[in-house]
C-alpha positions as a LaTeX table, in Angstrom:
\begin{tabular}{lrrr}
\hline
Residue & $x$ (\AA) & $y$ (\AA) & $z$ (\AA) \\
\hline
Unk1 & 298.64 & 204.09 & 48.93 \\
Unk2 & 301.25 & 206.34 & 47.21 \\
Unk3 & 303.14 & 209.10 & 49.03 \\
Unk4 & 300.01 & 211.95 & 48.81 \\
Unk5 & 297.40 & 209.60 & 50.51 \\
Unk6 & 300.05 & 209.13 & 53.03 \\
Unk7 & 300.64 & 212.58 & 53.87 \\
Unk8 & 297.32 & 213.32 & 54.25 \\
Unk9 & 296.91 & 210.75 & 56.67 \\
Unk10 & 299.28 & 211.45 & 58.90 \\
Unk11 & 298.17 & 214.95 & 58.63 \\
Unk12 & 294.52 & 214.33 & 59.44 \\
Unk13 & 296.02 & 212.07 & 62.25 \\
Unk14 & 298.49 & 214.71 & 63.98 \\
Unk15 & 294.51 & 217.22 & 63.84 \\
Unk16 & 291.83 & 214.00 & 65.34 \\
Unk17 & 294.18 & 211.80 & 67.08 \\
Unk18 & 294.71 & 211.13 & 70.67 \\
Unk19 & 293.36 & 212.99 & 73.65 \\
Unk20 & 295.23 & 216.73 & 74.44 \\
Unk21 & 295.76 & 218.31 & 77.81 \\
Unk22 & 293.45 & 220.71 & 76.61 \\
Unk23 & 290.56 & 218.95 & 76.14 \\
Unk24 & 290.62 & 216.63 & 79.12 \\
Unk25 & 292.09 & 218.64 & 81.56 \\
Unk26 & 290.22 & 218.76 & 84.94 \\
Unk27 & 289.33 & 221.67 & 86.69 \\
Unk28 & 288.59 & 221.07 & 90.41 \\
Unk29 & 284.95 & 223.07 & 91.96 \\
Unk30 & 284.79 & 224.44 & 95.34 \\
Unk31 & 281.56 & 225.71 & 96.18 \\
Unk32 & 280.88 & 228.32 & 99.67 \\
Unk33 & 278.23 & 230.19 & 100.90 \\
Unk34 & 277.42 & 233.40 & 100.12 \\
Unk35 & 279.06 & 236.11 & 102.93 \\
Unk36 & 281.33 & 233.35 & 103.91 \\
Unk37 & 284.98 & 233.50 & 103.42 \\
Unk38 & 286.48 & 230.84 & 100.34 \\
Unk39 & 290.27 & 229.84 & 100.46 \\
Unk40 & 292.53 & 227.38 & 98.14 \\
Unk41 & 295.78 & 225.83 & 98.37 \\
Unk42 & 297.53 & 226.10 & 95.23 \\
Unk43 & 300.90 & 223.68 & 95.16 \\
Unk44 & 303.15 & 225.02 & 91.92 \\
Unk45 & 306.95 & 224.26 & 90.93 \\
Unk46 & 308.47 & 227.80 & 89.93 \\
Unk47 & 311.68 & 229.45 & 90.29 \\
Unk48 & 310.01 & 232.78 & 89.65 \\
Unk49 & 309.34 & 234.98 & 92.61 \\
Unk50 & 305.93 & 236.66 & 91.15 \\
Unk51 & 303.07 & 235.22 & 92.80 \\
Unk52 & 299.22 & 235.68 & 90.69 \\
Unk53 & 295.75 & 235.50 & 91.69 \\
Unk54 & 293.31 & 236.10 & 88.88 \\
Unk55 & 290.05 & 235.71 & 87.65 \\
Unk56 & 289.87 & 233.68 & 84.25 \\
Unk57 & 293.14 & 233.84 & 82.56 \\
Unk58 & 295.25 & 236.02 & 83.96 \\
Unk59 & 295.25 & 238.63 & 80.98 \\
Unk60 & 295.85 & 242.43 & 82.09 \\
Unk61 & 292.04 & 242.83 & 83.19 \\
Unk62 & 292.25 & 239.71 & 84.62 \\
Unk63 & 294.61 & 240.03 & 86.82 \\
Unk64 & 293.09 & 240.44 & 91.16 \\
Unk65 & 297.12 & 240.31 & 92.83 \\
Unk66 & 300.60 & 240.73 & 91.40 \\
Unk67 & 303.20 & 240.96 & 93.28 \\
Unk68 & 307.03 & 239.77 & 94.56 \\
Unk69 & 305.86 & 239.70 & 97.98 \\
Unk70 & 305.03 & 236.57 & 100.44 \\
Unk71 & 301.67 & 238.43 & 101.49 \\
Unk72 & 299.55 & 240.71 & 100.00 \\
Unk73 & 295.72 & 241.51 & 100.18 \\
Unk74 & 294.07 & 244.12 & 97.94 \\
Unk75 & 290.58 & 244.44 & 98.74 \\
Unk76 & 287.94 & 241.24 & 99.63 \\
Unk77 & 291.17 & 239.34 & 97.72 \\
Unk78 & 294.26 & 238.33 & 99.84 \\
Unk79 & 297.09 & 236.04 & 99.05 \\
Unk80 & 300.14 & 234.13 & 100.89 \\
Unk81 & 303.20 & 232.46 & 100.05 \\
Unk82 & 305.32 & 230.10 & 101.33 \\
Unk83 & 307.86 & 227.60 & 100.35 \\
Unk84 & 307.18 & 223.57 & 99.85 \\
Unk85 & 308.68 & 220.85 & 101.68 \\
Unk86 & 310.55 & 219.03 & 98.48 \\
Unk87 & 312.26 & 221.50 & 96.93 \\
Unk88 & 313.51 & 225.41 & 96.68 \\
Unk89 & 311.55 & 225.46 & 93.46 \\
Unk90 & 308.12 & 223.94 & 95.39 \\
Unk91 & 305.43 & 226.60 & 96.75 \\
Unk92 & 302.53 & 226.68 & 98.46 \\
Unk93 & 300.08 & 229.50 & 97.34 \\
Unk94 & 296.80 & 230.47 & 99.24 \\
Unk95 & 294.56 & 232.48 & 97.83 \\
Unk96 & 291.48 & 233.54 & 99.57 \\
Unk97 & 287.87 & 235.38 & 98.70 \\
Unk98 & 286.82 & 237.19 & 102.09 \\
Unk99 & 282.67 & 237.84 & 102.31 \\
Unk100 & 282.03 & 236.06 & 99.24 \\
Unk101 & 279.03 & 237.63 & 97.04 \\
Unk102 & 277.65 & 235.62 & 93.86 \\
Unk103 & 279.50 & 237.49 & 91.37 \\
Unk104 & 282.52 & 235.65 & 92.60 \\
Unk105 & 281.76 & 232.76 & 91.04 \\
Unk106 & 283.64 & 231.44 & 87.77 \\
Unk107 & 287.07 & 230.51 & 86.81 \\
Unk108 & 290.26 & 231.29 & 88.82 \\
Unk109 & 293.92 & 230.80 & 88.27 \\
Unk110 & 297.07 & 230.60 & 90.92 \\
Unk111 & 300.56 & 231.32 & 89.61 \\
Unk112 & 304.17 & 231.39 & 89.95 \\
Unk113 & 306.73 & 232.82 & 87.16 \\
Unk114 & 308.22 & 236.20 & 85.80 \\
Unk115 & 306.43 & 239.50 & 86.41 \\
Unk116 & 304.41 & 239.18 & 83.36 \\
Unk117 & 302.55 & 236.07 & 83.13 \\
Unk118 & 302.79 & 232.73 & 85.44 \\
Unk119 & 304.55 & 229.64 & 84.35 \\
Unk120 & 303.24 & 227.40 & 86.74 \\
Unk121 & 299.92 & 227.44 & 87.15 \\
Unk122 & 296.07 & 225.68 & 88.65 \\
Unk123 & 292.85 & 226.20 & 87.26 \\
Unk124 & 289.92 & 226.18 & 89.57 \\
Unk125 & 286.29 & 227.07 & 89.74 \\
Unk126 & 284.10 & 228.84 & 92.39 \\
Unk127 & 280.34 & 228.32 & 93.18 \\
Unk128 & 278.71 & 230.50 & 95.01 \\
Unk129 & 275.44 & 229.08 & 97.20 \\
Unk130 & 272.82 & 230.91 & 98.97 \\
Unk131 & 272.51 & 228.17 & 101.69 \\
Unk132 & 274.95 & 225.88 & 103.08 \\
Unk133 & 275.37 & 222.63 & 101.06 \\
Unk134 & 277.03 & 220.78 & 103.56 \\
Unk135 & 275.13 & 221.49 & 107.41 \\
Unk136 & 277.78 & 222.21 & 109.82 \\
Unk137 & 280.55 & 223.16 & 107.57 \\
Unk138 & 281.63 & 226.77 & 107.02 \\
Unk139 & 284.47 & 227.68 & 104.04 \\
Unk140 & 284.82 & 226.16 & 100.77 \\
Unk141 & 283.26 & 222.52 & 99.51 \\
Unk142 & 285.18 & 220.04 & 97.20 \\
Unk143 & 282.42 & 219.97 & 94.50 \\
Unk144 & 282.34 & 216.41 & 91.70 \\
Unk145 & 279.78 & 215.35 & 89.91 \\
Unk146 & 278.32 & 211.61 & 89.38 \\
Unk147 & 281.13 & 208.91 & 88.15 \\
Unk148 & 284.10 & 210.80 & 88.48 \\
Unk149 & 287.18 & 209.70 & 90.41 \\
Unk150 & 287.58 & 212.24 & 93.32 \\
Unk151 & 291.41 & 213.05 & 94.38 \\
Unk152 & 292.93 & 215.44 & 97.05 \\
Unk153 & 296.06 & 215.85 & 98.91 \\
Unk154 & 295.65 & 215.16 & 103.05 \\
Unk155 & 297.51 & 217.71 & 104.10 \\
Unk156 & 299.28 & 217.32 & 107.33 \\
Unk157 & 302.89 & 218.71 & 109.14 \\
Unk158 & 303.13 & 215.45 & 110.34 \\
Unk159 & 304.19 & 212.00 & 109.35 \\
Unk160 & 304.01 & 208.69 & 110.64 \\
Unk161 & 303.78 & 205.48 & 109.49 \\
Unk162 & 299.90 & 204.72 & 110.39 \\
Unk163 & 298.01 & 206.22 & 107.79 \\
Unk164 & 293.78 & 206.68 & 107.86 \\
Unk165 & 290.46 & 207.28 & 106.45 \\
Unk166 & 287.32 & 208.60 & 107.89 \\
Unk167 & 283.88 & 209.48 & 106.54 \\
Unk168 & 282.76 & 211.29 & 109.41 \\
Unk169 & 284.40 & 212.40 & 112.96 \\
Unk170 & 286.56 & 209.34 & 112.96 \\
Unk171 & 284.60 & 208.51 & 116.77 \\
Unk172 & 283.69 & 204.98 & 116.03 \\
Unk173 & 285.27 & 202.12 & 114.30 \\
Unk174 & 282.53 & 202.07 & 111.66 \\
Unk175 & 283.86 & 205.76 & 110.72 \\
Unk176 & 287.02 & 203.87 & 109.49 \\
Unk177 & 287.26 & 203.33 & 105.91 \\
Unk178 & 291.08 & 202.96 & 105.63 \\
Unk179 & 293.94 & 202.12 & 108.73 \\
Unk180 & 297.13 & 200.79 & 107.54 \\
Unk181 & 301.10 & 200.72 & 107.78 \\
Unk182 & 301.09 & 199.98 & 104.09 \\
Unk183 & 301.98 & 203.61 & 101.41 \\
Unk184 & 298.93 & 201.98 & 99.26 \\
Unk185 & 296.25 & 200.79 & 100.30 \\
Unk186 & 292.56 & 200.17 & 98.87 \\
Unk187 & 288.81 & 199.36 & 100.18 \\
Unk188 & 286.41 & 199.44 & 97.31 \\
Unk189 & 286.37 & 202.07 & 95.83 \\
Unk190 & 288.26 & 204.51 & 98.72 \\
Unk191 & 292.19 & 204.38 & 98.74 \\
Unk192 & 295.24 & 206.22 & 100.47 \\
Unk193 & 298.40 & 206.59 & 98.34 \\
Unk194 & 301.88 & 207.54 & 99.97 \\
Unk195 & 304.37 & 209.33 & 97.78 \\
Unk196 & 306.85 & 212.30 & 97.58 \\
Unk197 & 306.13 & 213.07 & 101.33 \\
Unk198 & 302.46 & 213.51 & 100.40 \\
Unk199 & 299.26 & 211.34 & 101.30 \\
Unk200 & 296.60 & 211.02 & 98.69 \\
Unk201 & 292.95 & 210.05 & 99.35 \\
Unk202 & 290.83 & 208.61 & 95.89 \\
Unk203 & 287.42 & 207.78 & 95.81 \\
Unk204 & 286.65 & 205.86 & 92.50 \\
Unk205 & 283.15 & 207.00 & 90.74 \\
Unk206 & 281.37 & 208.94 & 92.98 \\
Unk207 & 278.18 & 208.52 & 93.68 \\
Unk208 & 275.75 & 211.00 & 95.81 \\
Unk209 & 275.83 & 209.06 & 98.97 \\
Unk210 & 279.95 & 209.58 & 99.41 \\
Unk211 & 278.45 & 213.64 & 99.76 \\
Unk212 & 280.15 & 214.42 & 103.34 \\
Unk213 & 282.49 & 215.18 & 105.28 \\
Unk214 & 286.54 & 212.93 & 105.25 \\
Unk215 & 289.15 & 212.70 & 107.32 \\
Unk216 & 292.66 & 211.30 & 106.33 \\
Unk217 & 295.76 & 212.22 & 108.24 \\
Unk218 & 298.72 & 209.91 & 109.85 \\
Unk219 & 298.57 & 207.52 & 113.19 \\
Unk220 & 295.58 & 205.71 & 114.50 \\
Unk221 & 292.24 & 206.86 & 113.15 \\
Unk222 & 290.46 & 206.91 & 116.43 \\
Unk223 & 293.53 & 209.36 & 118.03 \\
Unk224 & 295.42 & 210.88 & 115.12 \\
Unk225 & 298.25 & 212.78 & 115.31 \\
Unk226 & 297.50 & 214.65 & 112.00 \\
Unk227 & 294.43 & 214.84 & 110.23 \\
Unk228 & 292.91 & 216.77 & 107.57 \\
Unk229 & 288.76 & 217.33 & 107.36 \\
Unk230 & 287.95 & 217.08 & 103.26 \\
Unk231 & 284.04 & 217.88 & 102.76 \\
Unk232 & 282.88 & 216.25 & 99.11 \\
Unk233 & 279.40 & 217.16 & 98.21 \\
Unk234 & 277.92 & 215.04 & 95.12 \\
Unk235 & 275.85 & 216.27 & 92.26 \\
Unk236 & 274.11 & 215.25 & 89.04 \\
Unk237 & 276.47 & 215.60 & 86.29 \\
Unk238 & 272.99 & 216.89 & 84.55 \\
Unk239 & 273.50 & 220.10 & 86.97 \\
Unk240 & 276.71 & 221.42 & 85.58 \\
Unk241 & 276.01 & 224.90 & 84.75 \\
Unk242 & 278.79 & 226.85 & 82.69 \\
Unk243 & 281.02 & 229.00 & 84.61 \\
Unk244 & 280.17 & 232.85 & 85.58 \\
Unk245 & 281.80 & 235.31 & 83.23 \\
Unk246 & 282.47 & 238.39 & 85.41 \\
Unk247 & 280.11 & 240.80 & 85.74 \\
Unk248 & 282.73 & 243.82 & 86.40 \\
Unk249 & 286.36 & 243.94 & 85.33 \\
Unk250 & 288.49 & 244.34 & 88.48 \\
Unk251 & 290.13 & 247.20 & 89.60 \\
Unk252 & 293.25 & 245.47 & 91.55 \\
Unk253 & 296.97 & 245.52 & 89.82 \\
Unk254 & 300.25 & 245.12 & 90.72 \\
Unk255 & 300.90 & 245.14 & 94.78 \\
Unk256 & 303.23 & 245.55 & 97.34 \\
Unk257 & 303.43 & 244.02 & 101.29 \\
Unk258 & 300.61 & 244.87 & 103.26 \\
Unk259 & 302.30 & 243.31 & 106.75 \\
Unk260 & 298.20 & 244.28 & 108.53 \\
Unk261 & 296.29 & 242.33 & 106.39 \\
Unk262 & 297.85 & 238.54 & 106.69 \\
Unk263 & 299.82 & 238.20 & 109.82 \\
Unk264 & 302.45 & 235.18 & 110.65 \\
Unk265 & 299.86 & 233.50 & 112.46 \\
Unk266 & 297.11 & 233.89 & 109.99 \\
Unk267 & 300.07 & 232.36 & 107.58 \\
Unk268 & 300.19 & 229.19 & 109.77 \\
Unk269 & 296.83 & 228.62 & 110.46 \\
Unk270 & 296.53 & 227.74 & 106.50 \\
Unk271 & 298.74 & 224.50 & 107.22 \\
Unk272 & 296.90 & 223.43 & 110.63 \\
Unk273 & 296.12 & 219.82 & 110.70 \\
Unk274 & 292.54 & 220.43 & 111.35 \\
Unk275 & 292.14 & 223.85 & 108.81 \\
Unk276 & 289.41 & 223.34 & 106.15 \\
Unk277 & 291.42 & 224.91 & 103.55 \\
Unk278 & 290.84 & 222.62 & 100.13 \\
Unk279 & 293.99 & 221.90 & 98.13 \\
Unk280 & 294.65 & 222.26 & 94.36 \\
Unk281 & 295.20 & 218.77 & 93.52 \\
Unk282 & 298.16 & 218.35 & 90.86 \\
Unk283 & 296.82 & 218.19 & 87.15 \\
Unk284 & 299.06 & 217.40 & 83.78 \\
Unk285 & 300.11 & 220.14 & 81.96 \\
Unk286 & 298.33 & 220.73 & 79.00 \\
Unk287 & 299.90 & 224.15 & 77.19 \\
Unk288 & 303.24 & 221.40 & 76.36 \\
Unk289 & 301.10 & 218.78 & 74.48 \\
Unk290 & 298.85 & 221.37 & 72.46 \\
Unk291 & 302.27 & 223.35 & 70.51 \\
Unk292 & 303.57 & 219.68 & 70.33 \\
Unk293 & 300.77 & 218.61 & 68.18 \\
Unk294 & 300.72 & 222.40 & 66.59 \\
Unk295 & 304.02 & 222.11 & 65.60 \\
Unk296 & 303.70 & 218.89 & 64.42 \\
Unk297 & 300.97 & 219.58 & 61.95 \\
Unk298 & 302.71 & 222.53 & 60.44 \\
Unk299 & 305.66 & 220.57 & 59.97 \\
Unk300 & 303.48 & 217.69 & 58.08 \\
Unk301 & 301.80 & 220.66 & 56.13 \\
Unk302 & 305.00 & 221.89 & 55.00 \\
Unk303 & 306.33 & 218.45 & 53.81 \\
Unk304 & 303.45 & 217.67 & 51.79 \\
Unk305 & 303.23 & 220.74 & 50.25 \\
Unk306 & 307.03 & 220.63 & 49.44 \\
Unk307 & 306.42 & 217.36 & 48.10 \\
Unk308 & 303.35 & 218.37 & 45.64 \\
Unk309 & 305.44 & 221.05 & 44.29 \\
Unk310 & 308.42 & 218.91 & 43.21 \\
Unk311 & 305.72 & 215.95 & 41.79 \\
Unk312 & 303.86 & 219.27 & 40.05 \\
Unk313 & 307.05 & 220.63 & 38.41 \\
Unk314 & 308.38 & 217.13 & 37.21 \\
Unk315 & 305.45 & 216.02 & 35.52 \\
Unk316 & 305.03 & 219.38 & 33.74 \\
Unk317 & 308.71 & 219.54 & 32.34 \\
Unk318 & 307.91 & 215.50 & 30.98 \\
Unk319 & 305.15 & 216.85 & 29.31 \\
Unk320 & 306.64 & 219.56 & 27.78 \\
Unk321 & 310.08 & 217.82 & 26.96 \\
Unk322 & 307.79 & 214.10 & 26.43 \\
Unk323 & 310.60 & 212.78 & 28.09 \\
Unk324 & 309.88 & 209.36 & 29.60 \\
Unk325 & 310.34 & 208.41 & 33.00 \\
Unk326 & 314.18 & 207.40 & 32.40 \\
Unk327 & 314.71 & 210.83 & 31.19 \\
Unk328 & 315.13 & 209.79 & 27.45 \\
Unk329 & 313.28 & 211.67 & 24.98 \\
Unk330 & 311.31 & 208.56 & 22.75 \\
Unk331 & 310.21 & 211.44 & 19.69 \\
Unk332 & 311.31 & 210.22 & 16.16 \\
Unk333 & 310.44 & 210.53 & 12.65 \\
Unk334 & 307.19 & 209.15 & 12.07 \\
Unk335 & 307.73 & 206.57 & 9.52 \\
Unk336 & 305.06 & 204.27 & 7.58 \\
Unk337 & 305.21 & 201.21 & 6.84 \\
Unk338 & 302.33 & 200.64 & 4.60 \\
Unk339 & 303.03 & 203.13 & 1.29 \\
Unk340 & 299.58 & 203.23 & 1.22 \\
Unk341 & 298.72 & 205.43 & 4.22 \\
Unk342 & 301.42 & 207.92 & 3.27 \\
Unk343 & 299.61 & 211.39 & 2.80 \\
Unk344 & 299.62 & 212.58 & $-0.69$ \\
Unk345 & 301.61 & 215.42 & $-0.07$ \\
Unk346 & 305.25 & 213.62 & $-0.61$ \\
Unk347 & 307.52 & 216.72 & $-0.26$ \\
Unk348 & 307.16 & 217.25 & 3.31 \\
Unk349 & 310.36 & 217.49 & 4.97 \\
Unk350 & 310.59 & 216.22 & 8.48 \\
Unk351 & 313.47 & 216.95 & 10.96 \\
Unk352 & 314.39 & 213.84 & 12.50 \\
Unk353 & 316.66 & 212.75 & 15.43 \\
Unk354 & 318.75 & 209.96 & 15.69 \\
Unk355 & 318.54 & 209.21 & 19.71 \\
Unk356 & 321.64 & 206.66 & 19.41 \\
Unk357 & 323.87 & 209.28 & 17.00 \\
Unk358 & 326.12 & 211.42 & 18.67 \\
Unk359 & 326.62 & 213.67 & 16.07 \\
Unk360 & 325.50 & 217.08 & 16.97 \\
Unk361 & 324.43 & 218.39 & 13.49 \\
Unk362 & 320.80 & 217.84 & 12.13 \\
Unk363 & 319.81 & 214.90 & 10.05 \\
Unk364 & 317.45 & 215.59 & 7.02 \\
Unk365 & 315.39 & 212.98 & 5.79 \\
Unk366 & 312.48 & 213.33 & 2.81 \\
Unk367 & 309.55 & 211.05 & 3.04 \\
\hline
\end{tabular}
């Protein structure tokens, strides 16, 4: 393989190989009732003090709330801010949909950053349902279809060293999935995972029958001191429509406070142990990996065709000169051996060379 084939490997490698952010990044569905209210937890890592709420991408039209302030509502669209437990650069970010109507569904995005566009951001889809999919629930409804792993955060003001899993109320010792002391712990396919001050719940290939309603929180399952209620409703993977574009651009932009519209309390009530506000669960960047590979490519691009050029130009100036590859230049007089195949023409004069003289002037010969 010489040094083209090569390139052109690695080049078609950098394009097809490997799996991107891009491509297999997961965006979590929440699914509500039409007229009912829909509200997400968004956990980001920023140092920016713009918070964002917009529909799709969060270009100009996109854009539903902007602003520097902890609370802000602008229309059926509200928003509230507060800081995480870990760190100063850790928020929490809850945006909420009040009197949902169908043309709310489609793709969302939460952010934190500068006052242009978010640096830290989550992804997340809407569904909008004319009935209730889950009897007896009210608010939004984690949404996964058949075979996927399903993953939230239990969220909870409280910690102790019992941890626990319901499906159901948590009334009866059959509601028990999961009690332990133990930061990880599995039962088939349901687990709880304890790390960075944060309990996890996993339920490994979901199948239609896990559709209800969970409970995970910390101390004894049967009297908790924390819990969190996480409603999962299960769907053919055959059912998964494309997302809603928006049927109207919207008409919010950049806000300021508006104290009446999401009081202290309100603000609290997001983080009760028993709220049924659904949580952004964590996802790997993807924008990092993508100009990685971008980058990458062009770079390999630029090499090869650097290294065409330079074969190009060489083998063009040894045909021209008919130097060899040692850089000597082989032409002589042509001599013949055999008197015989001499053309009849004897006065020709031929300029010869002498390769191994180092006299400068010009050697005549007749033949």
């Amino acid at each position: 393989m010489d040094i083209h084939h090569l390139l052109i490997f690695c080049f078609l490698s950098a394009l097809s190989g490997g799996n991107n952010g891009l491509v297999s990044a997961k965006v979590n569905i929440y699914t509500f009732t039409k007229g009912q209210n829909a509200s997400i937890n968004c956990y980001l890592h920023s140092s920016g003090s713009w918070k964002f709420f917009c529909k799709n991408q969060c270009e100009s039209d996109d854009i539903l709330i902007r602003t520097e302030e902890a609370q802000s509502q602008v229309g059926r669209y509200s928003m509230s801010y507060r800081s995480g437990p870990t760190s100063s650069t850790e928020g929490i970010l809850n945006v909420k949909i009040l009197n949902g109507v169908k043309s709310d569904a489609g793709l969302y995005r939460c952010g934190l950053g500068s006052s242009s566009v978010p640096d830290s951001s989550w992804d997340f889809e809407f569904r909008v349902s004319d009935e209730t999919p889950l009897e007896g629930h009210t608010g939004v409804i984690r949404t996964e279809f058949e075979g996927e792993d399903v993953r939230s955060i239990c969220s909870s003001s409280v910690y102790r060293q019992w941890k626990f899993l319901c499906k159901g109320e948590c009334k009866t010792d059959e509601d028990i999935l999961i009690e332990t002391e133990a930061n990880n712990t599995q039962n088939g396919r349901y687990s709880l995972e304890y790390t960075v001050n944060r309990l996890y719940l996993t339920i490994k290939q979901a199948t239609k029958s896990d559709t209800g309603k969970y409970r995970c929180g910390f101390g004894k399952a049967l009297s908790p001191d924390s819990y969190y209620t996480f409603p999962l409703i299960v769907i053919e993977a055959s059912t998964q429509p494309p997302p809603s574009p928006p049927t109207t651009p919207p008409t919010t932009a950049t806000t300021k406070s508006s104290s009446s519209t999401l009081s202290p309390g309100d603000l609290e009530s997001t983080f009760q142990v028993t709220g049924a506000v659904q949580l952004i669960t964590p996802q790997p960047s993807y924008l990092v990996p993508l100009v990685v590979r971008v980058l990458l490519v062009f770079g390999l691009l630029a090499v090869f065709l650097i290294v065409l050029c330079k074969w190009k130009a060489r083998r063009n100036f040894g045909v021209n000169t008919g130097e060899n590859a040692d850089g000597v230049n082989m032409e002589a007089c042509e001599i013949y051996e055999n008197p015989s195949s001499v053309p009849e023409k004897q006065d020709s004069i031929y300029q010869c060379i002498d390769p191994s003289s180092g006299d400068q002037d010009q050697i005549y010969c007749s033949l």
